């Protein structure tokens, strides 16, 4: 929505266009890429030497930066800088006093080269080139421009205040990546606490205001913390001073026996909690003790040689009884992988995808499972029920989602060679090779007209040729070629089993897209992030910035606010973000946009209460409302999230002006694969450009409580972590259209149009509009269910409501659907006006019905 006090200026060569705010619900998308022409340089392969320069945000040289070189090559001859050690995935080296690292290129060919760069006081950096899957060109020199960094740290103590040494602190840090690569990539590095329990990280990007860390220690429960940098920030010479306490978790114990109730020694019981694998072995009596588990629902998986694995989903709590496993004899799954000539393919991976609702590969001890030299993988401790796995032959196409059943005959999979596409890119008139261009793979999914362009896999081609390999296709492959000064060209659909494909791209000249971005005050917007989205693209923003899940071409404005994209053959959308504001516009291919002026962001701030208490550490979510797509072009997806601080305060900056809804995020269920959330207590708001909207959320209304129970004859195990309880306002139906009783069906439309302008028709239209508005702003509430079936939902105002419960089958993970529903409840109730603040309304005992019962 535009700021009504100042008109938006959009100048086109042929037509004026109105810029509207793009607002949609949160959806899924995948990675983004920068649309920039590669710099012309010599190939490192041709010169025989590669040089890396590491500089900071002001161009300063960064001496002694740590560089991890990942490749199949483990021996390098360094000409500048030096190697420090050999690691699992490569070697570590450090730059010299001038921030340089240079090494000779090996005689052997390389499939890839990955450089991970770390320096104190700077953000992390990742530069990667692929030579086997993509014909990327490794320049003879590359400069890594590191962003400014900041330091955070703390002290870990136990419940008695004593320091905890040797705890692993894993911060969530996103790498900055080389130009053309904005795919999502986080650091896997952990930091260990010292004898005083101190830890620090010196590579947090300076723009981050919070840091999420996961802490693991064998004597304590896995802990996840979101730390404000304003409280945990450190100078480079400052020692950590803020403390966090680790808690000892709950213990689950039990026994594992065979079909004759004899104890099984050496069985392993595992549980994956917050990506941390806990495990314990049974002793000679078959007893296990698994310590430091978190309260709530966990899945225990037990394995033992020659026995079939088993799984139990339990609700872990204090002083719970022992868990008993009785294992059956194991089944045998045998897989053979060969080529078309019957030759075995060794080291083909069997990649577990599903067993009883989740992958469970880690708990089963099957993360790294490969065929032997005879191309055979055999598992003699398989379950009686099926597993689903991908068969991944070396240098072959993956064979996805194969159902493997223990006790069946040998599964024989014949590999198809990996698909390889070779392309020639030439000028359509002169037939001369085009020097620099961009290759964008895409997939046309079955039943989908527009291709899904995989910008995260795009790469630069050179000298008129490229190659691209793919090992998995769930649809048809397409290759889109873009080049500055030429119209883009898309290949034909390519099937997964074509093996080798040769393509020719005669590109025709066209005009590049050039325009300037202005801030709301009319000055050039330097460094603004610009996304160009075509049909099949997806655009996602979180907290007012494009995320790594944006799937579209991306670039940045220069010091004059100017930006250039390659030509486009069809209509496209431009989305622009910077610290001052946001803009979006649809452009036709025959129109030339000269300037785009941004609207100022709005801001939403306030305080949250839950009942009579401050909403400390609650998670708020703000969604912008959506509009229809323009001619099949994508909408942007604007979503904001914020954790309320210790004073109950929250602030959303960089909010898109216009209508939105803000509410609480309620986590209803966690599992190994993630968690399910729902949106509750939504409040409609209107955000104005350049202004702050002050809100007071919650703190009024009744607390609705009750106890959910199963019917006496219900035989399914009930786990309330797999249920969702919601309260929705009941909206009466709008008045029906009073068609005359004797009117013919074909005459209804004409009659309705004439009747609509009569007084009764105008009254009906007003009532219908009011109904639609009430439906749009329907009050909705949700809450968590305790292990006992108790629930409480605060801050419900007077009104007519219906409480609904949907119970899913225990152990279904986060993949709920209609087929997993085992219980339902619909309970209407009225909440009359009340005089006291925050009354408690007890709905009593509510018994659900088995799904399907009429």
PDB file of C-alpha atoms in Angstrom, residues 297 299 357-358 667-671 673-677 719-725 806-822:
ATOM      1  CA  UNK A 297       7.743 -36.936  22.933  1.00  0.00           C
ATOM      2  CA  UNK A 299      11.280 -41.844  19.566  1.00  0.00           C
ATOM      3  CA  UNK A 357       7.271 -42.130   9.370  1.00  0.00           C
ATOM      4  CA  UNK A 358      10.822 -40.760   9.440  1.00  0.00           C
ATOM      5  CA  UNK A 667       4.606 -25.139  18.458  1.00  0.00           C
ATOM      6  CA  UNK A 668       2.231 -28.078  18.620  1.00  0.00           C
ATOM      7  CA  UNK A 669       4.590 -30.979  17.991  1.00  0.00           C
ATOM      8  CA  UNK A 670       8.304 -31.670  17.680  1.00  0.00           C
ATOM      9  CA  UNK A 671       9.999 -34.662  16.076  1.00  0.00           C
ATOM     10  CA  UNK A 673      12.512 -34.003  11.301  1.00  0.00           C
ATOM     11  CA  UNK A 674      11.363 -30.680  12.737  1.00  0.00           C
ATOM     12  CA  UNK A 675       8.239 -29.283  14.326  1.00  0.00           C
ATOM     13  CA  UNK A 676       4.700 -28.246  13.504  1.00  0.00           C
ATOM     14  CA  UNK A 677       3.384 -24.796  14.284  1.00  0.00           C
ATOM     15  CA  UNK A 719      -0.099 -39.312  22.359  1.00  0.00           C
ATOM     16  CA  UNK A 720      -1.333 -35.738  22.696  1.00  0.00           C
ATOM     17  CA  UNK A 721       1.809 -34.435  21.011  1.00  0.00           C
ATOM     18  CA  UNK A 722       0.203 -35.611  17.778  1.00  0.00           C
ATOM     19  CA  UNK A 723      -2.986 -33.611  18.350  1.00  0.00           C
ATOM     20  CA  UNK A 724      -4.016 -30.033  17.694  1.00  0.00           C
ATOM     21  CA  UNK A 725      -6.668 -28.191  19.697  1.00  0.00           C
ATOM     22  CA  UNK A 806      -7.726 -33.494  15.493  1.00  0.00           C
ATOM     23  CA  UNK A 807      -5.687 -36.415  16.812  1.00  0.00           C
ATOM     24  CA  UNK A 808      -3.167 -38.095  14.525  1.00  0.00           C
ATOM     25  CA  UNK A 809      -1.669 -41.529  14.781  1.00  0.00           C
ATOM     26  CA  UNK A 810       1.235 -41.723  17.202  1.00  0.00           C
ATOM     27  CA  UNK A 811       4.639 -41.771  15.500  1.00  0.00           C
ATOM     28  CA  UNK A 812       3.603 -39.965  12.310  1.00  0.00           C
ATOM     29  CA  UNK A 813       6.325 -37.345  12.734  1.00  0.00           C
ATOM     30  CA  UNK A 814       5.473 -33.945  11.293  1.00  0.00           C
ATOM     31  CA  UNK A 815       3.966 -35.344   8.086  1.00  0.00           C
ATOM     32  CA  UNK A 816       0.307 -35.157   9.156  1.00  0.00           C
ATOM     33  CA  UNK A 817      -2.426 -35.760   6.601  1.00  0.00           C
ATOM     34  CA  UNK A 818      -5.992 -37.030   6.512  1.00  0.00           C
ATOM     35  CA  UNK A 819      -4.824 -40.635   6.367  1.00  0.00           C
ATOM     36  CA  UNK A 820      -3.175 -40.345   9.801  1.00  0.00           C
ATOM     37  CA  UNK A 821      -6.228 -38.937  11.645  1.00  0.00           C
ATOM     38  CA  UNK A 822      -7.502 -41.310  14.331  1.00  0.00           C
TER      39      UNK A 822
END
